[in-house]
C-alpha positions as a Markdown table, in Angstrom:
| # | Residue | x | y | z |
|---|---|---|---|---|
| 1 | Met | 25.5 | -5.1 | -20.2 |
| 2 | Ile | 24.2 | -5.3 | -16.7 |
| 3 | Ile | 21.8 | -2.4 | -17.1 |
| 4 | Arg | 20.4 | -3.9 | -20.2 |
| 5 | Leu | 19.8 | -7.4 | -18.4 |
| 6 | Gly | 18.2 | -5.6 | -15.6 |
| 7 | Ala | 15.9 | -3.7 | -18.1 |
| 8 | Arg | 14.9 | -7.0 | -19.7 |
| 9 | Leu | 14.1 | -8.7 | -16.3 |
| 10 | Phe | 12.1 | -5.7 | -15.4 |
| 11 | Asp | 10.1 | -5.7 | -18.6 |
| 12 | Phe | 9.6 | -9.5 | -18.0 |
| 13 | Leu | 8.2 | -8.8 | -14.4 |
| 14 | Arg | 6.0 | -6.0 | -15.6 |
| 15 | Ser | 4.5 | -8.0 | -18.4 |
| 16 | Leu | 3.5 | -10.5 | -15.9 |
| 17 | Trp | 2.0 | -7.9 | -13.8 |
| 18 | Lys | 0.2 | -6.3 | -16.7 |
| 19 | Met | -1.3 | -9.8 | -17.9 |
| 20 | Pro | -5.0 | -9.7 | -18.8 |
| 21 | Gly | -7.0 | -11.0 | -15.8 |
| 22 | Ile | -4.3 | -10.1 | -13.1 |
| 23 | Ser | -5.9 | -6.9 | -12.1 |
| 24 | Arg | -9.3 | -8.8 | -11.6 |
| 25 | Thr | -7.5 | -11.6 | -9.7 |
| 26 | Ile | -5.9 | -9.1 | -7.4 |
| 27 | Ser | -9.3 | -7.3 | -6.7 |
| 28 | Leu | -11.0 | -10.5 | -6.0 |
| 29 | Ala | -8.1 | -11.5 | -3.7 |
| 30 | Leu | -8.5 | -8.2 | -1.8 |
| 31 | Val | -12.2 | -8.7 | -1.3 |
| 32 | Phe | -11.8 | -12.1 | -0.2 |
| 33 | Ser | -9.0 | -11.1 | 2.4 |
| 34 | Phe | -11.3 | -8.4 | 3.7 |
| 35 | Leu | -14.3 | -10.8 | 4.1 |
| 36 | Leu | -12.0 | -13.6 | 5.6 |
| 37 | Ala | -10.5 | -11.3 | 8.1 |
| 38 | Gly | -14.0 | -10.0 | 9.1 |
| 39 | Cys | -15.3 | -13.6 | 9.6 |
| 40 | Ala | -12.3 | -14.4 | 11.6 |
| 41 | Ile | -12.7 | -11.4 | 13.9 |
| 42 | Val | -16.3 | -12.2 | 14.5 |
| 43 | Leu | -15.5 | -15.8 | 15.3 |
| 44 | Asn | -13.0 | -14.5 | 17.7 |
| 45 | Leu | -15.5 | -12.2 | 19.3 |
| 46 | Leu | -17.8 | -15.2 | 19.7 |
| 47 | Ser | -14.9 | -17.1 | 21.3 |
| 48 | Leu | -15.2 | -19.9 | 18.6 |
| 49 | Leu | -11.6 | -20.0 | 17.7 |
| 50 | Pro | -8.8 | -22.1 | 19.4 |
| 51 | Gly | -6.6 | -20.6 | 21.9 |
| 52 | Gln | -3.5 | -20.2 | 19.8 |
| 53 | Val | -5.3 | -18.8 | 16.8 |
| 54 | Ala | -7.4 | -16.5 | 19.0 |
| 55 | Glu | -4.2 | -14.9 | 20.1 |
| 56 | Ile | -3.4 | -13.9 | 16.7 |
| 57 | Ile | -6.5 | -12.7 | 15.5 |
| 58 | Pro | -7.7 | -9.3 | 16.7 |
| 59 | Thr | -11.2 | -8.5 | 18.1 |
| 60 | Asn | -11.7 | -5.0 | 16.7 |
| 61 | Pro | -13.8 | -5.1 | 13.6 |
| 62 | Phe | -11.8 | -2.1 | 12.1 |
| 63 | Gln | -8.8 | -4.3 | 11.9 |
| 64 | Ala | -10.3 | -5.8 | 9.0 |
| 65 | Ile | -10.6 | -2.5 | 7.2 |
| 66 | Gln | -7.1 | -1.6 | 8.1 |
| 67 | Leu | -5.9 | -5.1 | 6.7 |
| 68 | Ala | -7.8 | -4.3 | 3.4 |
| 69 | Phe | -6.2 | -0.8 | 3.2 |
| 70 | Ser | -2.7 | -2.4 | 3.8 |
| 71 | Leu | -3.2 | -4.9 | 1.0 |
| 72 | Val | -4.4 | -2.1 | -1.3 |
| 73 | Leu | -1.3 | 0.0 | -0.3 |
| 74 | Gly | 1.0 | -3.0 | -1.2 |
| 75 | Val | -0.6 | -3.2 | -4.7 |
| 76 | Glu | -0.2 | 0.6 | -5.0 |
| 77 | Val | 3.5 | 0.4 | -4.1 |
| 78 | Ile | 4.2 | -2.3 | -6.7 |
| 79 | Glu | 2.3 | 0.1 | -9.3 |
| 80 | Leu | 4.5 | 2.9 | -8.1 |
| 81 | Ile | 7.6 | 0.8 | -8.7 |
| 82 | Phe | 6.7 | 0.1 | -12.4 |
| 83 | Ala | 5.5 | 3.6 | -12.8 |
| 84 | Ile | 9.1 | 4.9 | -12.0 |
| 85 | Ala | 10.4 | 3.4 | -15.3 |
| 86 | Asp | 7.6 | 5.0 | -17.4 |
| 87 | Ser | 7.1 | 8.6 | -16.2 |
| 88 | Met | 8.1 | 10.6 | -13.3 |
| 89 | Ser | 4.9 | 12.5 | -13.5 |
| 90 | Leu | 3.0 | 9.1 | -13.2 |
| 91 | Ala | 5.3 | 8.0 | -10.3 |
| 92 | Val | 4.6 | 11.4 | -8.4 |
| 93 | Gly | 1.0 | 10.8 | -8.9 |
| 94 | Lys | 1.3 | 7.3 | -7.4 |
| 95 | Gln | 3.2 | 8.8 | -4.5 |
| 96 | Leu | 0.2 | 11.2 | -3.8 |
| 97 | Glu | -2.2 | 8.3 | -4.2 |
| 98 | Ile | -0.2 | 6.2 | -1.6 |
| 99 | Met | 0.2 | 9.2 | 0.9 |
| 100 | Ala | -3.7 | 9.5 | 0.8 |
| 101 | Leu | -4.2 | 5.8 | 1.3 |
| 102 | Leu | -1.8 | 5.9 | 4.2 |
| 103 | Leu | -3.7 | 8.8 | 5.8 |
| 104 | Leu | -7.0 | 7.0 | 5.3 |
| 105 | Arg | -5.5 | 3.8 | 6.8 |
| 106 | Glu | -4.4 | 5.9 | 9.7 |
| 107 | Thr | -7.8 | 7.2 | 10.2 |
| 108 | Phe | -9.3 | 3.7 | 10.7 |
| 109 | Thr | -6.4 | 2.9 | 13.0 |
| 110 | Asp | -7.4 | 6.0 | 15.2 |
| 111 | Ile | -11.1 | 5.0 | 15.1 |
| 112 | Ser | -10.3 | 1.6 | 16.4 |
| 113 | Leu | -8.7 | 3.3 | 19.5 |
| 114 | Leu | -12.0 | 5.0 | 20.3 |
| 115 | Asn | -14.1 | 3.9 | 23.4 |
| 116 | Ser | -17.4 | 2.2 | 22.8 |
| 117 | Gln | -19.0 | 5.3 | 24.4 |
| 118 | Ile | -17.5 | 8.4 | 22.8 |
| 119 | Thr | -17.4 | 11.5 | 24.9 |
| 120 | Leu | -16.2 | 14.9 | 23.6 |
| 121 | Gln | -14.3 | 15.6 | 26.7 |
| 122 | Gln | -12.2 | 12.4 | 26.8 |
| 123 | Asp | -11.8 | 11.8 | 23.3 |
| 124 | Tyr | -11.5 | 15.2 | 21.9 |
| 125 | Phe | -7.9 | 15.0 | 20.8 |
| 126 | Leu | -8.3 | 11.9 | 19.0 |
| 127 | Leu | -11.4 | 12.9 | 17.3 |
| 128 | Leu | -9.5 | 16.0 | 16.2 |
| 129 | Gln | -6.6 | 13.7 | 15.0 |
| 130 | Ile | -9.2 | 11.5 | 13.0 |
| 131 | Val | -10.9 | 14.5 | 11.2 |
| 132 | Ala | -7.4 | 16.0 | 10.5 |
| 133 | Thr | -6.1 | 12.7 | 9.2 |
| 134 | Ala | -9.1 | 12.1 | 7.0 |
| 135 | Leu | -9.2 | 15.6 | 5.6 |
| 136 | Gly | -5.5 | 15.2 | 4.7 |
| 137 | Gly | -6.3 | 12.0 | 2.9 |
| 138 | Leu | -9.1 | 13.6 | 0.9 |
| 139 | Val | -7.0 | 16.6 | 0.0 |
| 140 | Leu | -4.3 | 14.4 | -1.3 |
| 141 | Phe | -6.8 | 12.4 | -3.4 |
| 142 | Ile | -8.1 | 15.8 | -4.9 |
| 143 | Leu | -4.5 | 16.8 | -5.5 |
| 144 | Arg | -3.9 | 13.4 | -7.2 |
| 145 | Gly | -7.0 | 14.0 | -9.6 |
| 146 | Ile | -5.7 | 17.4 | -10.5 |
| 147 | Phe | -2.1 | 16.0 | -11.0 |
| 148 | Ala | -3.5 | 13.3 | -13.3 |
| 149 | Lys | -4.6 | 15.9 | -15.7 |
| 150 | Trp | -1.2 | 17.4 | -15.9 |
| 151 | Arg | 1.7 | 15.8 | -17.8 |
| 152 | Ile | 5.2 | 16.6 | -18.2 |
| 153 | Ser | 6.0 | 17.1 | -21.9 |
| 154 | Gln | 8.8 | 15.0 | -23.1 |
| 155 | Glu | 11.1 | 15.8 | -26.0 |
| 156 | Asn | 11.2 | 13.5 | -28.9 |
| 157 | Lys | 14.8 | 12.1 | -28.4 |
| 158 | Asp | 16.5 | 8.9 | -27.9 |
| 159 | Val | 16.5 | 8.2 | -23.8 |
| 160 | Arg | 16.8 | 4.6 | -24.2 |
| 161 | Gly | 19.9 | 4.5 | -21.9 |
| 162 | Tyr | 18.1 | 6.6 | -19.3 |
| 163 | Ile | 14.9 | 4.4 | -19.5 |
| 164 | Asn | 17.0 | 1.3 | -18.9 |
| 165 | Ala | 18.6 | 2.8 | -15.9 |
| 166 | Lys | 15.3 | 3.7 | -14.4 |
| 167 | Lys | 14.1 | 0.2 | -15.0 |
| 168 | Cys | 17.2 | -1.1 | -13.1 |
| 169 | Val | 16.2 | 1.3 | -10.1 |
| 170 | Ser | 12.7 | 0.0 | -10.3 |
| 171 | Leu | 13.9 | -3.7 | -10.3 |
| 172 | Phe | 16.1 | -2.9 | -7.3 |
| 173 | Leu | 13.0 | -1.4 | -5.5 |
| 174 | Phe | 11.0 | -4.4 | -6.3 |
| 175 | Leu | 13.5 | -6.8 | -4.7 |
| 176 | Ile | 13.4 | -4.5 | -1.5 |
| 177 | Phe | 9.5 | -4.7 | -1.6 |
| 178 | Ile | 9.8 | -8.7 | -1.5 |
| 179 | Met | 12.3 | -8.6 | 1.2 |
| 180 | Ala | 10.5 | -6.1 | 3.4 |
| 181 | Gly | 7.4 | -8.1 | 2.9 |
| 182 | Val | 8.9 | -11.3 | 3.9 |
| 183 | Tyr | 10.7 | -9.6 | 6.9 |
| 184 | Asp | 7.5 | -8.1 | 8.1 |
| 185 | Leu | 5.4 | -11.3 | 7.7 |
| 186 | Tyr | 8.0 | -13.1 | 9.7 |
| 187 | Gly | 7.9 | -10.6 | 12.5 |
| 188 | Ile | 4.0 | -10.6 | 12.5 |
| 189 | Val | 3.6 | -14.4 | 12.4 |
| 190 | Leu | 6.5 | -15.8 | 14.3 |
| 191 | Leu | 7.5 | -12.9 | 16.7 |
| 192 | Gly | 4.1 | -11.2 | 17.2 |
| 193 | Lys | 5.4 | -7.9 | 16.3 |
| 194 | Lys | 3.4 | -5.0 | 14.8 |
| 195 | Ala | 3.6 | -4.5 | 10.9 |
| 196 | Val | 6.4 | -2.1 | 9.9 |
| 197 | Phe | 6.2 | -2.9 | 6.2 |
| 198 | Phe | 5.6 | 0.6 | 4.8 |
| 199 | Gln | 8.1 | 2.2 | 7.3 |
| 200 | Ile | 10.8 | -0.3 | 6.0 |
| 201 | Phe | 10.1 | 0.2 | 2.3 |
| 202 | Tyr | 9.9 | 4.0 | 2.4 |
């Protein structure tokens, strides 16, 4: 009974997520967030923001790119949660995609640590780490493309109970996603802590 109710709630949430226009709205919101973050960083560089606001807004332009990647990762994590109930092969493919995005996000984080004047002797290990991380992300994207062409064949049998159980697991993960996001936002805005959302979720 509880599993069936959980499955119905999951189906309702997924139907909302899959509604026509939601994908376009999310894409526009991501672009708007990136542009807004970039403008805020530029204003902070020009010392045009009030003191309290300036303390929160970073001054490194790469932070805007990192924010965009973080938001895209958030969307991909939701897609992963919904994919678990559909197909394990699709879920694994989403995992590879998220890992690739995490590596690319880490690449821009490392780039933001570089000095304005890059010297091979001083920044050698950091440059090596950037190249290795970027190549790792590229390899995972290639593997994701190969894996997308491969599908696990399923037997034509009644697996409704198994599917409902997977939906309940996905629903539980969705609740964890929301709680982790609220906790991370609280730490960033009110306590000034570093974002740890993906560490908490995984």
